[in-house]
Amino acid sequence: MKIGDLKIETPIILAPMAGVTDYPFRILCKEMGAGIVYSEFVSADGIIRENSKTLGLIRFEESERPIGIQIFGSDPDVMSKASRFVFDSFRPDIIDINYGCPVPKVTKKGAGSAALQDLCLMDDITAAVVESVPEIPVTVKMRSGWSDNSIVIPEVGHRLENIGVKAVTLHPRTTKQRYTGKANWNYIRELKDSCSIPVIGNGDVCNTEDMMRMFEETGCDGVMVGRAAQGNPWFFKNAVAALNGENPPPPPSLYDIAMTCARHFDLLLENKGERTGSNMMRKHFSNYIKGFPGASNFRQRLVTAPDLDSMREALDMFIDASMTVEDQLAEV
Ligand SMILES: Cc1cc2nc3c(=O)[nH]c(=O)nc-3n(C[C@H](O)[C@H](O)[C@H](O)COP(=O)(O)O)c2cc1C
């Protein structure tokens, strides 16, 4: 797949997820084979105010490339200045515009998926961003419409293409649907048929079988994966094998899981500091540690550990136990 002039090795992409796809998690997914990683959404207002917390969300490592930074906002001028600032200060490979966020706090201000109710505003925002960063491709991530009565697919496809957008990701739920019901993949097919830029399908891909089915049923150029990768960066390893027609790699051992938790934890502490890093890791532990005997016990200890030292202690216990289990299995 090519996005503008950018060649993408593997068309399997890590979805932007607020509070999840910070650089520690993105690095792990990239190492497992994700073809592009996206930042969580970043406020254009915060960017032009040079708010340090906001700018912290944009930081990335060279090894993550190709990386897209996703921004949201409702004012074309602010979006234009913000994307220019991001390019000048950080040099990402892609700027992505968020037209998918359904959260009222965001849509009430006219940002995120609110643009699906006003396609002229969407045109203005998109054109402003495309013009401000001619050096790199601009992509868009969107939902299928505000509600079932106002679906904007396929109309937006050629509209965005004519403005100069280089790829569109579609999560085919409506804003009103939030995360309920099912993603309607038919809209991905309709969008694909309506424009010639790459279309990236997203929504309800839980495993590699779903991924292959999405490619087949919709003709999409790439598949973006969100929730299925949480606590499971190995998703991308499996996906690459499936795309190459190879047998699935062996599932991660308990020891692999424990060591990945430890690495993720270290990266988070380095990136976010002790307090925020350890709080964020609680959520990640509950995603990693499930589906094996004794998981709930270890999970409980890690998630409820009152401070950094006791969290480290619980993690060391988990690592020790994972080695013991591996030894026992090796003897069988
Ligand atoms: C915790 C969480 C945070 C999310 N944050 C964002 C975001 O910042 N930007 C965005 O475009 N979508 C965001 N999404 C939506 C995902 O990118 C994706 O479209 C959605 O989860 C459907 O894909 P999936 O079924 O593979 O999870 C978020 C989803 C989750 C679960």
Coordinates of C-alpha atoms and ligand atoms in Angstrom, one line a residue:
M1 CA 0.0 0.0 0.0
K2 CA 1.2 3.6 -0.7
I3 CA -0.2 6.6 1.1
G4 CA 0.9 9.5 -1.2
D5 CA 4.6 8.8 -1.7
L6 CA 4.9 6.9 1.5
K7 CA 5.4 3.2 1.0
I8 CA 3.8 1.0 3.7
E9 CA 5.4 -2.4 4.2
T10 CA 2.5 -4.1 5.8
P11 CA -1.1 -2.9 5.4
I12 CA -2.0 -3.6 9.1
I13 CA -2.2 -0.5 11.1
L14 CA -2.5 0.3 14.8
A15 CA -5.6 2.4 15.5
P16 CA -5.3 5.7 17.4
M17 CA -6.6 5.1 21.0
A18 CA -6.6 7.8 23.6
G19 CA -4.8 6.7 26.8
V20 CA -3.5 3.6 25.0
T21 CA -1.4 4.3 21.9
D22 CA 1.3 6.4 23.5
Y23 CA 4.8 5.7 22.4
P24 CA 5.5 2.8 24.8
F25 CA 2.6 0.8 23.4
R26 CA 3.3 1.9 19.8
I27 CA 6.9 0.7 20.0
L28 CA 5.8 -2.8 21.1
C29 CA 3.2 -3.0 18.2
K30 CA 5.7 -1.7 15.7
E31 CA 8.3 -4.3 16.8
M32 CA 5.6 -7.0 16.2
G33 CA 5.0 -5.8 12.6
A34 CA 2.4 -3.0 12.6
G35 CA 2.8 -1.2 9.2
I36 CA 1.8 2.2 10.5
V37 CA 1.2 3.4 14.1
Y38 CA -1.0 6.4 14.9
S39 CA -0.8 8.6 18.0
E40 CA -3.9 9.1 20.1
F41 CA -5.9 12.2 19.1
V42 CA -4.3 15.5 20.0
S43 CA -6.2 18.8 20.4
A44 CA -5.3 21.4 17.8
D45 CA -6.1 24.1 20.3
G46 CA -3.6 22.6 22.8
I47 CA -1.0 22.4 20.1
I48 CA -1.1 26.0 19.1
R49 CA -1.1 27.0 22.7
E50 CA 2.0 24.9 23.0
N51 CA 0.6 23.2 26.1
S52 CA 3.3 20.9 27.4
K53 CA 1.0 18.0 28.2
T54 CA -0.5 18.1 24.7
L55 CA 2.9 18.3 23.0
G56 CA 4.0 15.3 25.2
L57 CA 1.4 13.2 23.4
I58 CA 3.1 13.9 20.1
R59 CA 6.6 12.7 21.1
F60 CA 7.7 9.6 19.2
E61 CA 10.8 7.5 18.5
E62 CA 12.5 7.2 15.1
S63 CA 12.0 3.4 15.3
E64 CA 8.2 4.0 15.1
R65 CA 8.2 5.3 11.6
P66 CA 6.0 5.5 9.6
I67 CA 3.9 7.3 12.2
G68 CA 0.8 9.4 11.9
I69 CA -0.1 12.1 14.4
Q70 CA -3.9 12.5 14.7
I71 CA -5.3 15.9 15.5
F72 CA -8.8 17.2 16.2
G73 CA -10.5 20.6 16.2
S74 CA -13.3 22.6 14.6
D75 CA -11.6 25.7 13.4
P76 CA -9.9 25.4 10.0
D77 CA -7.4 28.1 10.8
V78 CA -6.4 26.5 14.2
M79 CA -6.2 23.1 12.5
S80 CA -3.9 24.5 9.8
K81 CA -1.6 26.2 12.3
A82 CA -1.6 23.1 14.5
S83 CA -0.6 20.7 11.7
R84 CA 2.1 23.1 10.5
F85 CA 3.5 23.3 14.0
V86 CA 3.4 19.5 14.4
F87 CA 5.3 19.1 11.1
D88 CA 7.9 21.7 11.9
S89 CA 8.5 20.5 15.4
F90 CA 8.2 16.7 15.1
R91 CA 8.4 15.7 11.4
P92 CA 5.9 12.8 11.5
D93 CA 5.2 10.9 8.3
I94 CA 1.4 11.5 8.2
I95 CA -1.0 14.0 9.7
D96 CA -4.4 12.4 10.4
I97 CA -7.6 14.3 11.0
N98 CA -10.1 12.9 13.5
Y99 CA -13.7 13.0 12.1
G100 CA -14.7 10.0 14.2
C101 CA -14.7 10.8 17.9
P102 CA -18.3 10.5 19.2
V103 CA -17.6 11.8 22.7
P104 CA -20.0 14.7 23.5
K105 CA -17.3 16.8 25.2
V106 CA -15.5 16.8 21.7
T107 CA -18.5 17.0 19.4
K108 CA -20.2 19.8 21.3
K109 CA -17.4 22.0 20.3
G110 CA -17.8 21.0 16.7
A111 CA -14.8 18.7 16.6
G112 CA -14.4 15.0 16.0
S113 CA -17.4 13.4 14.3
A114 CA -19.4 16.6 14.6
A115 CA -18.0 17.4 11.1
L116 CA -20.1 14.5 9.7
Q117 CA -23.1 16.8 10.2
D118 CA -21.5 19.6 8.2
L119 CA -19.6 18.4 5.2
C120 CA -18.8 22.0 4.1
L121 CA -17.0 22.5 7.4
M122 CA -15.3 19.2 6.9
D123 CA -14.1 20.4 3.4
D124 CA -12.8 23.6 4.9
I125 CA -10.9 21.9 7.8
T126 CA -9.5 19.3 5.5
A127 CA -8.4 21.8 2.8
A128 CA -6.7 24.0 5.5
V129 CA -4.7 21.0 6.8
V130 CA -3.8 19.6 3.4
E131 CA -2.5 23.1 2.3
S132 CA -0.5 23.6 5.5
V133 CA 1.6 20.5 5.2
P134 CA 2.3 19.9 1.5
E135 CA 5.4 17.9 2.5
I136 CA 3.6 14.9 3.9
P137 CA 0.3 13.0 3.2
V138 CA -2.8 13.9 5.2
T139 CA -5.2 11.1 6.0
V140 CA -8.7 11.2 7.6
K141 CA -10.3 8.8 10.1
M142 CA -14.1 8.9 10.2
R143 CA -17.3 7.2 11.1
S144 CA -20.1 6.4 8.6
G145 CA -22.3 9.3 9.6
W146 CA -23.9 11.0 12.6
S147 CA -26.9 8.7 12.6
D148 CA -28.5 6.0 10.5
N149 CA -30.5 8.8 8.8
S150 CA -27.4 10.8 7.8
I151 CA -24.9 8.4 6.4
V152 CA -22.2 10.3 4.4
I153 CA -20.7 7.2 2.7
P154 CA -19.9 7.1 -0.2
E155 CA -20.2 10.9 -0.9
V156 CA -17.3 11.9 1.3
G157 CA -14.8 9.6 -0.5
H158 CA -14.4 11.6 -3.7
R159 CA -14.9 14.9 -1.8
L160 CA -11.9 14.2 0.4
E161 CA -9.9 12.8 -2.5
N162 CA -10.5 16.0 -4.5
I163 CA -9.2 18.1 -1.6
G164 CA -6.0 16.1 -1.6
V165 CA -6.5 13.6 1.2
K166 CA -4.2 10.5 0.6
A167 CA -6.1 7.8 2.5
V168 CA -9.3 7.4 4.4
T169 CA -9.9 5.1 7.4
L170 CA -13.5 4.2 8.0
H171 CA -14.9 2.9 11.3
P172 CA -18.4 2.2 10.0
R173 CA -20.5 2.9 13.0
T174 CA -22.4 6.1 13.4
T175 CA -21.7 8.7 16.1
K176 CA -25.0 7.8 17.8
Q177 CA -24.0 4.2 17.9
R178 CA -20.8 4.9 19.8
Y179 CA -19.5 1.3 20.3
T180 CA -22.9 -0.5 20.3
G181 CA -24.1 -2.9 17.6
K182 CA -21.8 -4.0 14.8
A183 CA -19.6 -2.1 12.4
N184 CA -21.3 -2.3 9.0
W185 CA -18.5 -3.3 6.7
N186 CA -20.7 -2.7 3.6
Y187 CA -19.9 0.9 4.0
I188 CA -16.2 0.1 3.7
R189 CA -16.9 -1.6 0.4
E190 CA -19.0 1.4 -0.8
L191 CA -16.3 3.8 0.1
K192 CA -13.7 1.7 -1.7
D193 CA -15.8 1.6 -4.8
S194 CA -16.3 5.4 -4.8
C195 CA -12.8 6.7 -4.7
S196 CA -9.3 5.8 -5.9
I197 CA -7.3 6.7 -2.7
P198 CA -6.5 3.9 -0.3
V199 CA -9.3 2.9 2.0
I200 CA -8.4 1.5 5.4
G201 CA -11.1 -0.6 7.0
N202 CA -11.6 -0.6 10.8
G203 CA -14.1 -2.0 13.3
D204 CA -14.7 -5.3 15.0
V205 CA -11.5 -7.0 13.8
C206 CA -10.9 -9.4 16.7
N207 CA -8.5 -11.8 15.1
T208 CA -6.6 -12.6 11.9
E209 CA -9.6 -14.5 10.5
D210 CA -11.6 -11.3 10.8
M211 CA -8.8 -9.3 9.2
M212 CA -8.6 -11.6 6.2
R213 CA -12.4 -11.5 5.9
M214 CA -12.4 -7.7 6.0
F215 CA -9.9 -7.6 3.1
E216 CA -11.9 -10.1 1.1
E217 CA -15.4 -8.7 1.7
T218 CA -14.6 -5.0 1.4
G219 CA -11.7 -4.9 -1.0
C220 CA -10.0 -2.4 1.4
D221 CA -6.3 -1.6 1.0
G222 CA -5.4 -1.8 4.7
V223 CA -7.0 -2.9 8.0
M224 CA -6.7 -0.9 11.2
V225 CA -6.9 -2.7 14.5
G226 CA -7.7 -1.1 17.9
R227 CA -9.2 -3.1 20.8
A228 CA -7.8 -6.5 19.6
A229 CA -4.3 -5.2 20.0
Q230 CA -4.8 -4.0 23.6
G231 CA -2.7 -6.2 25.8
N232 CA -1.9 -8.2 22.6
P233 CA 0.8 -6.5 20.5
W234 CA 1.4 -10.1 19.1
F235 CA -1.7 -9.5 17.0
F236 CA 0.6 -7.9 14.4
K237 CA 2.9 -10.9 14.3
N238 CA 0.0 -13.2 13.6
A239 CA -1.4 -10.7 11.0
V240 CA 1.9 -10.6 9.1
A241 CA 2.1 -14.4 9.0
A242 CA -1.5 -14.7 7.8
L243 CA -0.9 -12.1 5.1
N244 CA 2.2 -14.0 3.9
G245 CA 0.2 -17.3 3.9
E246 CA 2.4 -18.7 6.7
N247 CA 1.3 -20.8 9.7
P248 CA 0.5 -18.7 12.7
P249 CA 3.5 -18.2 15.0
P250 CA 3.3 -20.0 18.4
P251 CA 1.3 -18.0 20.9
P252 CA 3.4 -15.9 23.3
S253 CA 4.5 -18.0 26.4
L254 CA 3.7 -16.8 29.8
Y255 CA 7.3 -15.7 30.1
D256 CA 7.0 -13.6 26.9
I257 CA 3.9 -12.0 28.3
A258 CA 5.5 -11.3 31.7
M259 CA 8.6 -9.8 30.0
T260 CA 6.5 -7.7 27.7
C261 CA 4.6 -6.4 30.7
A262 CA 8.0 -5.5 32.3
R263 CA 9.2 -3.7 29.2
H264 CA 5.9 -1.8 28.7
F265 CA 6.0 -0.8 32.4
D266 CA 9.6 0.5 32.1
L267 CA 8.8 2.5 28.9
L268 CA 5.7 4.0 30.6
L269 CA 7.7 5.0 33.7
E270 CA 10.3 6.6 31.5
N271 CA 7.7 8.4 29.3
K272 CA 5.1 9.4 31.9
G273 CA 6.9 9.5 35.2
E274 CA 6.3 7.3 38.3
R275 CA 2.8 8.3 39.2
T276 CA 1.0 8.5 35.8
G277 CA 3.1 5.7 34.4
S278 CA 2.2 3.2 37.2
N279 CA -1.5 4.3 37.1
M280 CA -1.6 3.8 33.4
M281 CA 0.1 0.4 33.7
R282 CA -2.7 -1.0 35.8
K283 CA -5.1 -0.9 32.8
H284 CA -2.5 -2.5 30.6
F285 CA -1.9 -5.3 33.2
S286 CA -5.5 -6.2 33.1
N287 CA -5.4 -6.4 29.3
Y288 CA -2.2 -8.6 29.3
I289 CA -2.9 -10.9 32.1
K290 CA -5.9 -13.0 31.3
G291 CA -6.9 -16.4 29.9
F292 CA -4.5 -18.6 31.8
P293 CA -4.7 -20.5 35.2
G294 CA -4.1 -18.1 38.1
A295 CA -4.4 -15.0 35.9
S296 CA -7.1 -13.4 38.0
N297 CA -4.9 -13.7 41.1
F298 CA -1.8 -12.1 39.4
R299 CA -4.0 -9.4 37.8
Q300 CA -5.7 -8.5 41.1
R301 CA -2.3 -8.1 42.8
L302 CA -0.9 -5.9 40.0
V303 CA -3.9 -3.8 39.5
T304 CA -4.5 -3.1 43.2
A305 CA -0.8 -2.7 44.3
P306 CA -0.8 0.6 46.2
D307 CA 2.5 2.0 45.1
L308 CA 5.3 1.5 42.6
D309 CA 7.4 -0.7 44.9
S310 CA 4.6 -3.2 45.5
M311 CA 3.7 -3.1 41.8
R312 CA 7.3 -4.1 40.9
E313 CA 7.2 -6.8 43.6
A314 CA 4.0 -8.3 42.2
L315 CA 5.4 -8.1 38.7
D316 CA 8.6 -9.9 39.8
M317 CA 6.4 -12.6 41.3
F318 CA 4.6 -13.0 38.0
I319 CA 7.9 -13.2 36.1
D320 CA 9.2 -15.9 38.5
A321 CA 5.9 -17.9 38.3
S322 CA 6.0 -17.7 34.5
M323 CA 9.5 -19.2 34.5
T324 CA 8.5 -22.0 36.8
V325 CA 5.5 -22.8 34.6
E326 CA 7.8 -22.8 31.5
D327 CA 10.2 -25.2 33.2
Q328 CA 7.4 -27.5 34.1
L329 CA 6.1 -27.5 30.6
A330 CA 9.6 -28.1 29.2
E331 CA 9.8 -31.3 31.3
V332 CA 6.5 -32.7 30.0
Ligands
LIG1 C1 -9.8 3.3 24.5 C2 -10.1 3.8 23.1 C3 -9.6 5.1 22.7 C4 -9.9 5.5 21.4 N1 -9.3 6.7 21.0 C5 -9.4 7.1 19.7 C6 -8.7 8.3 19.2 O1 -8.0 9.0 20.0 N2 -8.8 8.6 17.9 C7 -9.6 7.9 17.0 O2 -9.7 8.2 15.9 N3 -10.3 6.8 17.5 C8 -10.1 6.4 18.7 N4 -10.7 5.2 19.2 C9 -11.5 4.4 18.1 C10 -10.5 3.3 17.5 O3 -9.4 3.9 16.8 C11 -11.3 2.4 16.6 O4 -11.8 3.2 15.6 C12 -12.4 1.6 17.3 O5 -12.0 1.1 18.5 C13 -12.9 0.5 16.4 O6 -11.9 -0.4 16.1 P1 -11.7 -1.8 16.8 O7 -13.0 -2.6 16.7 O8 -10.5 -2.5 16.1 O9 -11.4 -1.5 18.3 C14 -10.6 4.7 20.5 C15 -11.1 3.5 20.9 C16 -10.8 3.0 22.1 C17 -11.3 1.7 22.5

